[in-house]
CSV table of C-alpha atoms in Angstrom, one decimal:
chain,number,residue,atom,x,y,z
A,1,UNK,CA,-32.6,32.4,-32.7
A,2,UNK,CA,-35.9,30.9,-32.6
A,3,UNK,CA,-38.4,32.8,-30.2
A,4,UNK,CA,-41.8,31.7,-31.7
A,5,UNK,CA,-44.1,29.7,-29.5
A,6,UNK,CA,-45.7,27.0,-31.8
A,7,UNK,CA,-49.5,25.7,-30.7
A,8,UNK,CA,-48.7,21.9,-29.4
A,9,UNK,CA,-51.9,21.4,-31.9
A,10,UNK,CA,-49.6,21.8,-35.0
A,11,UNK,CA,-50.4,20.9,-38.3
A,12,UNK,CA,-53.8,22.3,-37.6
A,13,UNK,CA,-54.8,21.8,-41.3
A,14,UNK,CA,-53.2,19.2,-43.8
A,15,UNK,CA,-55.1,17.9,-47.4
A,16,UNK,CA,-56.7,15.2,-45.6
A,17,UNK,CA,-59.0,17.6,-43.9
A,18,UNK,CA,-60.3,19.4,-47.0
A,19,UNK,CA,-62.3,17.8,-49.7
A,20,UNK,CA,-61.4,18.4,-52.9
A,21,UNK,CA,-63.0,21.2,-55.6
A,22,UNK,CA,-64.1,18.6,-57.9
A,23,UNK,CA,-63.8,15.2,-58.6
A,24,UNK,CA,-60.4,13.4,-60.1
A,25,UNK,CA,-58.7,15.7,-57.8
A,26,UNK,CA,-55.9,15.4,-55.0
A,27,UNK,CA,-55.2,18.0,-52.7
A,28,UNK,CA,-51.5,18.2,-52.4
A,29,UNK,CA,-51.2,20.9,-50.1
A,30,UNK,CA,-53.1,23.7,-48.1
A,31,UNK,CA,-50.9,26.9,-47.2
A,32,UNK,CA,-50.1,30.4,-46.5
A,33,UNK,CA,-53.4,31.5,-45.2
A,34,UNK,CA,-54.8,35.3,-45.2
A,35,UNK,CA,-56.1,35.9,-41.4
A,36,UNK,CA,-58.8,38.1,-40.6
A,37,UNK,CA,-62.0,38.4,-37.8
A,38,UNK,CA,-65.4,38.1,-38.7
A,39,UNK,CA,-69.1,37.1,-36.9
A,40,UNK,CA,-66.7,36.7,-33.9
A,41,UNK,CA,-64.8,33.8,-35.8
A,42,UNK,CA,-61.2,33.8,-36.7
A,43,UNK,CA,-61.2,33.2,-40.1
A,44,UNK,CA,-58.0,31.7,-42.5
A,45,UNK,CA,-58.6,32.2,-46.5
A,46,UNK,CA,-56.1,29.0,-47.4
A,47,UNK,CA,-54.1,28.6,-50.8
A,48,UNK,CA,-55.2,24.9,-51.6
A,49,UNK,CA,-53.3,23.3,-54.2
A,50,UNK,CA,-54.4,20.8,-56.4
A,51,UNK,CA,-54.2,18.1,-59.1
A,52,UNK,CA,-55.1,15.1,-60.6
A,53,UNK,CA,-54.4,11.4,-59.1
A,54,UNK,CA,-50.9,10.3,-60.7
A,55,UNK,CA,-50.5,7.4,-63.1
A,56,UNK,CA,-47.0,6.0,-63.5
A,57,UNK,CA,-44.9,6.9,-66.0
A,58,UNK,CA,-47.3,10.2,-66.3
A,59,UNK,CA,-47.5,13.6,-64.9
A,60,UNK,CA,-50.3,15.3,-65.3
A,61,UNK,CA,-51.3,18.8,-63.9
A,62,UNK,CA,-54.3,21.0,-64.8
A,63,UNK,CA,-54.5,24.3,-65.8
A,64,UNK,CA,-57.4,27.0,-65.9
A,65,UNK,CA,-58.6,27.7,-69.3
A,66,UNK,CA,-59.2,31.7,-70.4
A,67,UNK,CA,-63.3,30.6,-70.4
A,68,UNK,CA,-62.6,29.2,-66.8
A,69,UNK,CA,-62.7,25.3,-67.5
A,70,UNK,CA,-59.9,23.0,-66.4
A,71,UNK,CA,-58.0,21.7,-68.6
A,72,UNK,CA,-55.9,18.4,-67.8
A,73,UNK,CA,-51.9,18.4,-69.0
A,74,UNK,CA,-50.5,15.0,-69.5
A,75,UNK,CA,-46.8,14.5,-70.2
A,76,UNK,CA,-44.9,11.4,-70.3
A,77,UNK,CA,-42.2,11.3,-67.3
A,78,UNK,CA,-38.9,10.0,-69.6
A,79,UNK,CA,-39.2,13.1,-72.0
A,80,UNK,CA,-36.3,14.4,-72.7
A,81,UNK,CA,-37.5,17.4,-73.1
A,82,UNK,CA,-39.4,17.3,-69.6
A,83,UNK,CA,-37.7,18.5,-66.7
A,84,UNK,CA,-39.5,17.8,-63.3
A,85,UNK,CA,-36.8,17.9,-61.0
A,86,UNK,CA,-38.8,20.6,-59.0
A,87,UNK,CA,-42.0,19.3,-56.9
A,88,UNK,CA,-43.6,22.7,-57.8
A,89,UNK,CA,-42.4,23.5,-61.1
A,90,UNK,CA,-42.6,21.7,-64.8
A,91,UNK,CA,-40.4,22.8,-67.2
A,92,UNK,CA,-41.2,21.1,-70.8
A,93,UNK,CA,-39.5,22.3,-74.1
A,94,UNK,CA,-38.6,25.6,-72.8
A,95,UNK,CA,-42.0,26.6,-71.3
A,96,UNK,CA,-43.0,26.5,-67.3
A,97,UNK,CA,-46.0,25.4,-65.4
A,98,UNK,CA,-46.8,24.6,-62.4
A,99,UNK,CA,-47.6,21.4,-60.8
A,100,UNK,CA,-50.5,22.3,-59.5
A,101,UNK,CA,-53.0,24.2,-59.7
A,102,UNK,CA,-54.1,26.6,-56.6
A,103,UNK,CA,-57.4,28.3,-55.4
A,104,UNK,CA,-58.6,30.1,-52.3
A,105,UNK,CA,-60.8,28.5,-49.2
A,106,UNK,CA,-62.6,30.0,-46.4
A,107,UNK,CA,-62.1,28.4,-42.8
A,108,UNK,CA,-63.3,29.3,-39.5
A,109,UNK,CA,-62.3,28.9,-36.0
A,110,UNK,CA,-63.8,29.6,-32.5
A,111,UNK,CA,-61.0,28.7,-30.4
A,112,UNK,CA,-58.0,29.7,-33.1
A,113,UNK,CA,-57.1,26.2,-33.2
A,114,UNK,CA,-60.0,23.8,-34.5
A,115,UNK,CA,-60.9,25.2,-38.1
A,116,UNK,CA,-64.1,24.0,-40.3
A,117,UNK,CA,-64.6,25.1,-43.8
A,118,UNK,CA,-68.7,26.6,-43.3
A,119,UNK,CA,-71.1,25.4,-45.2
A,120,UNK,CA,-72.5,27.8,-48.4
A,121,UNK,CA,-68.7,29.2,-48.9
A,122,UNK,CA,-67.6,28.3,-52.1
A,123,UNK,CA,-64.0,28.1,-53.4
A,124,UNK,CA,-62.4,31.4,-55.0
A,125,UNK,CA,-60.7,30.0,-58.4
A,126,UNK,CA,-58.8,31.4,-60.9
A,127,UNK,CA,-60.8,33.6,-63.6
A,128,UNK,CA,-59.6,35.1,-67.2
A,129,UNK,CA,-55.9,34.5,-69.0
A,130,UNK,CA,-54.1,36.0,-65.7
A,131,UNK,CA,-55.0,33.6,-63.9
A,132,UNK,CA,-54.3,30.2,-65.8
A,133,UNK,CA,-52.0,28.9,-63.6
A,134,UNK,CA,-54.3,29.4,-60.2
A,135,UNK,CA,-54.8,32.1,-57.4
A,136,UNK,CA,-52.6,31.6,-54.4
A,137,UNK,CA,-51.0,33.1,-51.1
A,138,UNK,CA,-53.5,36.1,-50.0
A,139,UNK,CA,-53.1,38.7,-47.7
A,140,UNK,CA,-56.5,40.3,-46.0
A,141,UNK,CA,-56.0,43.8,-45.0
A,142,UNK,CA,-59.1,44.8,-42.7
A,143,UNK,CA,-59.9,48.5,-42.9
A,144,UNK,CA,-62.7,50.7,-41.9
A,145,UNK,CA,-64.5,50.1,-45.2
A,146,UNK,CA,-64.3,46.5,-45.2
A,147,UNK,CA,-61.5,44.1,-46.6
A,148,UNK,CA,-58.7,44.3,-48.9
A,149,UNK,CA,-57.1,41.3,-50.3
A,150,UNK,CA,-54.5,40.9,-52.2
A,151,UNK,CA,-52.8,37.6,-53.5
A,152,UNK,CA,-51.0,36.4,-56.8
A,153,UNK,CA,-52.4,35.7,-60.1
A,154,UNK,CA,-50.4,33.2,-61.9
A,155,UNK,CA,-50.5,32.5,-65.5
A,156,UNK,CA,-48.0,31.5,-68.6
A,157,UNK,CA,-48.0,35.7,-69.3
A,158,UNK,CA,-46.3,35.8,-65.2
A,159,UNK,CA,-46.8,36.4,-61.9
A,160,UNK,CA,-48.8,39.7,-60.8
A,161,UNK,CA,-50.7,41.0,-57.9
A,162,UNK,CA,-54.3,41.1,-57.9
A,163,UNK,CA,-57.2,42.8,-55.6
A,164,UNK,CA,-60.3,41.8,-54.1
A,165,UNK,CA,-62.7,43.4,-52.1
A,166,UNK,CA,-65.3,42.3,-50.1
A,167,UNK,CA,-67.7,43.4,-46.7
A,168,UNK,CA,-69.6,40.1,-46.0
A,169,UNK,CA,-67.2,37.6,-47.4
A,170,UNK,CA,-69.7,36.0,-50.3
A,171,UNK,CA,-69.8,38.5,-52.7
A,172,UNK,CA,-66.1,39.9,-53.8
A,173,UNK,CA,-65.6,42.8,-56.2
A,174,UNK,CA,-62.3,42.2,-58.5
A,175,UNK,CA,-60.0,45.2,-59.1
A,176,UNK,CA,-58.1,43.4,-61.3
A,177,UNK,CA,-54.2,43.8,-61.7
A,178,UNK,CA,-52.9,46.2,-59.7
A,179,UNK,CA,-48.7,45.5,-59.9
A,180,UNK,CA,-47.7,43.8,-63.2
A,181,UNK,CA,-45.4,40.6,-63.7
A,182,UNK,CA,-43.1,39.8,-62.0
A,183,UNK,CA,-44.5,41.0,-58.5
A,184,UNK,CA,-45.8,39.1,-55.3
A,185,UNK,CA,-46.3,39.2,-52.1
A,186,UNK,CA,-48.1,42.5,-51.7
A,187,UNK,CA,-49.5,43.8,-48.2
A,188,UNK,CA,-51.6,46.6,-47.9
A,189,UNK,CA,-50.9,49.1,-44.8
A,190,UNK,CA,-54.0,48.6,-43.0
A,191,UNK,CA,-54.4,52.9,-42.4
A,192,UNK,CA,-53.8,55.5,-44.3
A,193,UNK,CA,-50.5,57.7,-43.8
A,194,UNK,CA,-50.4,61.3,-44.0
A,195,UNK,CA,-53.8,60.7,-46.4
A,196,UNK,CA,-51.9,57.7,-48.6
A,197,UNK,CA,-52.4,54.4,-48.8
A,198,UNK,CA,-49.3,52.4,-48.7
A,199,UNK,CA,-48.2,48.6,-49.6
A,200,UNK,CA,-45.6,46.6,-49.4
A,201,UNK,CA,-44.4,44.1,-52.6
A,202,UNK,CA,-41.6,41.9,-54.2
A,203,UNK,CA,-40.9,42.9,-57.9
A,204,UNK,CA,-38.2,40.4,-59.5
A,205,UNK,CA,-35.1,41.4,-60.8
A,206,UNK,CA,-32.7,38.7,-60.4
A,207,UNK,CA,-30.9,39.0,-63.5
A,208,UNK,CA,-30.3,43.0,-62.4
A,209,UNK,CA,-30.8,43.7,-58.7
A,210,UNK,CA,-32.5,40.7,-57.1
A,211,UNK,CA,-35.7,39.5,-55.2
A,212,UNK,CA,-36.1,42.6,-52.7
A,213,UNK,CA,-39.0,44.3,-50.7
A,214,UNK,CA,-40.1,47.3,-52.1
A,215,UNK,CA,-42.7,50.3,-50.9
A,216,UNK,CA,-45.3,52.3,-52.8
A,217,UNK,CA,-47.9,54.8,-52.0
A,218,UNK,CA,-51.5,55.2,-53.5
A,219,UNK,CA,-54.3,57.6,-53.3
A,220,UNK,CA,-57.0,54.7,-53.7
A,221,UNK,CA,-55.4,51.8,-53.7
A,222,UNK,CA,-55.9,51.3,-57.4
A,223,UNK,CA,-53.1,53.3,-58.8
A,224,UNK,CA,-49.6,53.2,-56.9
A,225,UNK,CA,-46.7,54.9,-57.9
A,226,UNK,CA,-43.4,56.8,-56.0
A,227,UNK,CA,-41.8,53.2,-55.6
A,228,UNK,CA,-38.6,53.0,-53.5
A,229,UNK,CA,-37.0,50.0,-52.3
A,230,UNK,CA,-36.8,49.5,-48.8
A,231,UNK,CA,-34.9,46.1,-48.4
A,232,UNK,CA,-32.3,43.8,-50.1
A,233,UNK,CA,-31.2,40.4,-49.8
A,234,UNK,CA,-28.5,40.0,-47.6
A,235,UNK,CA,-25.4,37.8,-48.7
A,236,UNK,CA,-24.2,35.2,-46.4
A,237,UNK,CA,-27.4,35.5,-44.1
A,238,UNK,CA,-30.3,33.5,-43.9
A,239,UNK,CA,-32.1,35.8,-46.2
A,240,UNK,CA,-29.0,36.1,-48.9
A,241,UNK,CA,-31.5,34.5,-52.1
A,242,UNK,CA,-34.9,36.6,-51.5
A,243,UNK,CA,-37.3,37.9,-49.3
A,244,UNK,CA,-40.9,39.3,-49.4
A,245,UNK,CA,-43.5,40.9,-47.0
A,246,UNK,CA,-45.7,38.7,-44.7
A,247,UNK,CA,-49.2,40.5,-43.7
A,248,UNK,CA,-50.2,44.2,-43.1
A,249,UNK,CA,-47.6,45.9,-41.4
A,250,UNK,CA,-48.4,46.2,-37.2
A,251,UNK,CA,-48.7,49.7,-35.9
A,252,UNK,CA,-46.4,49.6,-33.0
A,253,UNK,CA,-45.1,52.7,-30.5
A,254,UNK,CA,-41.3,52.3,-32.3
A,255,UNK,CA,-42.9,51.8,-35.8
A,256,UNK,CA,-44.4,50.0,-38.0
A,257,UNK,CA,-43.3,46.2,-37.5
A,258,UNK,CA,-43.9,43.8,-40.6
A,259,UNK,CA,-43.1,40.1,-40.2
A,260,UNK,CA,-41.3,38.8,-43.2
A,261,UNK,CA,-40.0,35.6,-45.5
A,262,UNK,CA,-36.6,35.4,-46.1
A,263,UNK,CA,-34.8,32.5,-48.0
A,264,UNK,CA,-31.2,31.2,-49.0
A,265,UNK,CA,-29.9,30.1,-52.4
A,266,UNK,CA,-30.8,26.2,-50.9
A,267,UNK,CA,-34.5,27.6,-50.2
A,268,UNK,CA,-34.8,27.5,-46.4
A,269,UNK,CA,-37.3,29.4,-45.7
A,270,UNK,CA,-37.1,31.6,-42.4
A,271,UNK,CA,-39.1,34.5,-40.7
A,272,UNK,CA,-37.5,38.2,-39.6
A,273,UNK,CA,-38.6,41.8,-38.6
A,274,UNK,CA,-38.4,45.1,-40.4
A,275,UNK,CA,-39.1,47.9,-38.2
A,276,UNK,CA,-40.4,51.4,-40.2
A,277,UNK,CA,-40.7,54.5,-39.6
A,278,UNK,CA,-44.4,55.7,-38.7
A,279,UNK,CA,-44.6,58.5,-40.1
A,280,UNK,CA,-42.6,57.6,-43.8
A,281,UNK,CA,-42.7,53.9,-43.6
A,282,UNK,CA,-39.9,53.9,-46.6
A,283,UNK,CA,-37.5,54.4,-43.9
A,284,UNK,CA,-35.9,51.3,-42.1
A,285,UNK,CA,-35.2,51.6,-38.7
A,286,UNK,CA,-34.4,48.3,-37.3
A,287,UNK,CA,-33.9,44.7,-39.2
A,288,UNK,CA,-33.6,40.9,-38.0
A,289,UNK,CA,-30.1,40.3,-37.9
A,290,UNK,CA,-31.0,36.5,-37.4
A,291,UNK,CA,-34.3,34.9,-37.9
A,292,UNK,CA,-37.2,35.0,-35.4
A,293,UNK,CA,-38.2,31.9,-36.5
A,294,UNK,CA,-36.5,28.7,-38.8
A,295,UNK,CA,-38.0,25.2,-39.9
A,296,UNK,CA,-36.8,23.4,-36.9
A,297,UNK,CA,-39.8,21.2,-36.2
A,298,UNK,CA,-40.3,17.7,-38.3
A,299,UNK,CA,-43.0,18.8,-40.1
A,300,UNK,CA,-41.7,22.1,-41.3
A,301,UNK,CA,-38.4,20.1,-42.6
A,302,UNK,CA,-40.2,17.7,-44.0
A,303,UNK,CA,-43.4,17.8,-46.8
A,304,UNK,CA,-44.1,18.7,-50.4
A,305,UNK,CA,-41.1,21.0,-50.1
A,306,UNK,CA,-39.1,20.9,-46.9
A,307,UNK,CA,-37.4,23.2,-45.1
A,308,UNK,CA,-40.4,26.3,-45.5
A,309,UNK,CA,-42.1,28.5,-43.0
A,310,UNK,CA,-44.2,30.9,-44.8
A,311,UNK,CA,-46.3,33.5,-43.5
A,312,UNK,CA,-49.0,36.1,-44.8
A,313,UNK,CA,-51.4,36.1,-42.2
A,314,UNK,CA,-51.5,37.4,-38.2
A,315,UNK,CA,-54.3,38.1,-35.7
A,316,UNK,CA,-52.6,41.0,-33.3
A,317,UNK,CA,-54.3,41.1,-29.5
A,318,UNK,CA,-51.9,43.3,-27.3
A,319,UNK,CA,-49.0,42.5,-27.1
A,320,UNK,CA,-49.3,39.1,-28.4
A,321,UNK,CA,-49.1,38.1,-32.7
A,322,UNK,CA,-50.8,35.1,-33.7
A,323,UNK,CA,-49.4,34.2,-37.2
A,324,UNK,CA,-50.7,31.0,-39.3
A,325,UNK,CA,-48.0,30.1,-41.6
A,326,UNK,CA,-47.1,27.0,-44.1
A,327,UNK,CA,-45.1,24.6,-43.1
A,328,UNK,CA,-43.0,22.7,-45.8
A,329,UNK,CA,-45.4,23.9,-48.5
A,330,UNK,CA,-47.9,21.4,-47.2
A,331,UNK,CA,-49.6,21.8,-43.8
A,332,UNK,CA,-51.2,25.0,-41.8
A,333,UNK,CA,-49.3,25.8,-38.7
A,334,UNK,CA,-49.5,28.9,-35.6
A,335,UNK,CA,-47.4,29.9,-34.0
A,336,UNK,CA,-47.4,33.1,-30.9
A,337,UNK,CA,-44.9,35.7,-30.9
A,338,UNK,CA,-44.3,38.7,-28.4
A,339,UNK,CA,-44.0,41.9,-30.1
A,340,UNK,CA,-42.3,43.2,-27.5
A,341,UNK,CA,-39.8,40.2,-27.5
A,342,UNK,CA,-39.5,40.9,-31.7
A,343,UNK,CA,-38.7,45.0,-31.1
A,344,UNK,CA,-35.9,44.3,-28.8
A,345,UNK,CA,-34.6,40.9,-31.0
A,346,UNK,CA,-34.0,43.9,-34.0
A,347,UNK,CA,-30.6,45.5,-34.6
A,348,UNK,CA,-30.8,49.2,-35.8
């Protein structure tokens, strides 16, 4: 079951239409945009992924260093102790990196379709020894006070979840760590409940339990605690390997409806519904039984790693949700979805 209505635009962004950061650089990919409004713009905060040009017989990938230079890896590709099977991943005498390295970038839209990066908005990069490895996949919560974001901080200590905050989108206060490795894909409830802050995120446990979504409560969004896990892995389905929360859950009349990843053992990525209770959003109501939307056009089978749809972003207007997502870790797509049409897709 596929019921998303993709633009007839898509890819609305690739690496082509980016420049990179700095010179000796190649964009490889820009995905999994954070979606808010702003100035009457619809604005995407894109993961851009890096690295330098390739030489044969050489891969090379940068890394930040703890003062915030880039520093430039260099192994040679018949190693044997290099393993670079994986397009994202390095593995070299026992240690990981990554194959690139990722920051943030500001885009803006009048008509949701045709985005420009606006001049004076610089890149967000990686700062300090969490953040090594690159900043990627951020969710933007929009409250009363202004806007939350949270995205991954990547380094050779893990992978955590860090916060921003900003009001006018050029000068961001960091609130550092706020779930320790290994955790990702964190969304913030975009209201208080019963006088809490909630979020959603995806500690790691593979080895014991597994890749699951999980809830937590805070009284300032700094200091969460009374975790419970609201959702496994499913074996056999199209979300049997992991799973992880998309953007800010959507107050609906039935619930609270979040849009989520879910993958398979072979990584296909596909999209589902959780449905939660409004009033103690730990409780599950209602779940995809299949996906609401797989990698079925060419250019979310194909790319830097096929077979992907990947969202953390939505604009909500009635009863219609506009979500950006990546496409085959490579290219920005959007795609319209009914809520209505989700609700009654959900088995209790």
């Amino acid at each position: 079951m596929d019921i998303a209505k993709r633009f007839k635009q898509n890819p609305l962004l690739s690496p082509k239409d980016l420049t990179p950061s700095r010179p000796g650089m190649v964009i490889e990919c820009v995905l999994n945009p954070g979606v808010f409004l702003y100035q009457d713009k619809t604005w995407l905060v894109l993961r851009v992924a890096e690295r330098p040009h390739q030489e044969k017989g050489i891969i090379s990938f940068p890394v930040h260093t703890p003062e915030g230079q880039i520093e430039i890896l260099h192994f040679d590709a018949e190693d044997p102790l290099l393993d670079a099977s994986d397009p994202r991943i390095v593995r070299y005498d026992g240690k990981y990196y990554l194959t690139t390295l990722s920051h943030l970038r500001l885009v803006c839209s009048d008509d949701q379709i045709h985005f420009k990066e606006p001049p004076g908005s610089p890149p967000l990069m990686g700062l300090g020894s969490q953040e090594t490895f690159g900043i990627e996949d951020c969710r933007v919560s929009t409250m009363a006070d202004g806007y939350h974001l949270t995205y991954t901080k990547v380094s050779g200590y893990g992978v955590g979840v860090g916060y921003m905050y900003t009001t006018d989108w050029k000068h961001f206060e960091r609130r550092g760590m706020i779930f320790p490795p290994h955790n990702k894909d964190c969304a913030f409830f975009e209201e208080q409940i019963n006088g809490k802050y909630y979020a959603l995120h995806r500690p790691s446990s593979p080895e014991l339990g597994g890749n699951y979504i999980w809830i937590a409560e805070s009284p300032d969004r700094l200091h969460w605690g009374n975790h419970q896990l609201l959702a496994t892995t499913r074996p056999g389905k199209w979300d049997s390997e992991r799973i992880g929360a998309g953007a800010a859950p959507i107050r609906t009349e039935k619930g609270w409806l979040e849009i989520y990843h879910g993958a398979t053992k072979k990584h296909r990525y596909c999209l589902g519904a959780l449905l939660l209770d409004l009033n103690d959003p730990s409780k599950v109501i209602a779940r995809s039984d299949e996906p609401i939307m797989e990698p079925v056009m060419a250019y979310e089978q194909t790319g830097f790693f096929g077979n992907v749809i990947f969202t953390n972003g939505h604009l909500v207007q009635g009863d219609k949700v506009t979500i950006y997502y990546g496409a085959s870790d490579e290219v920005i797509c959007g795609a319209h979805f009914s809520i209505h049409e989700i609700l009654n897709s959900l088995n209790v």
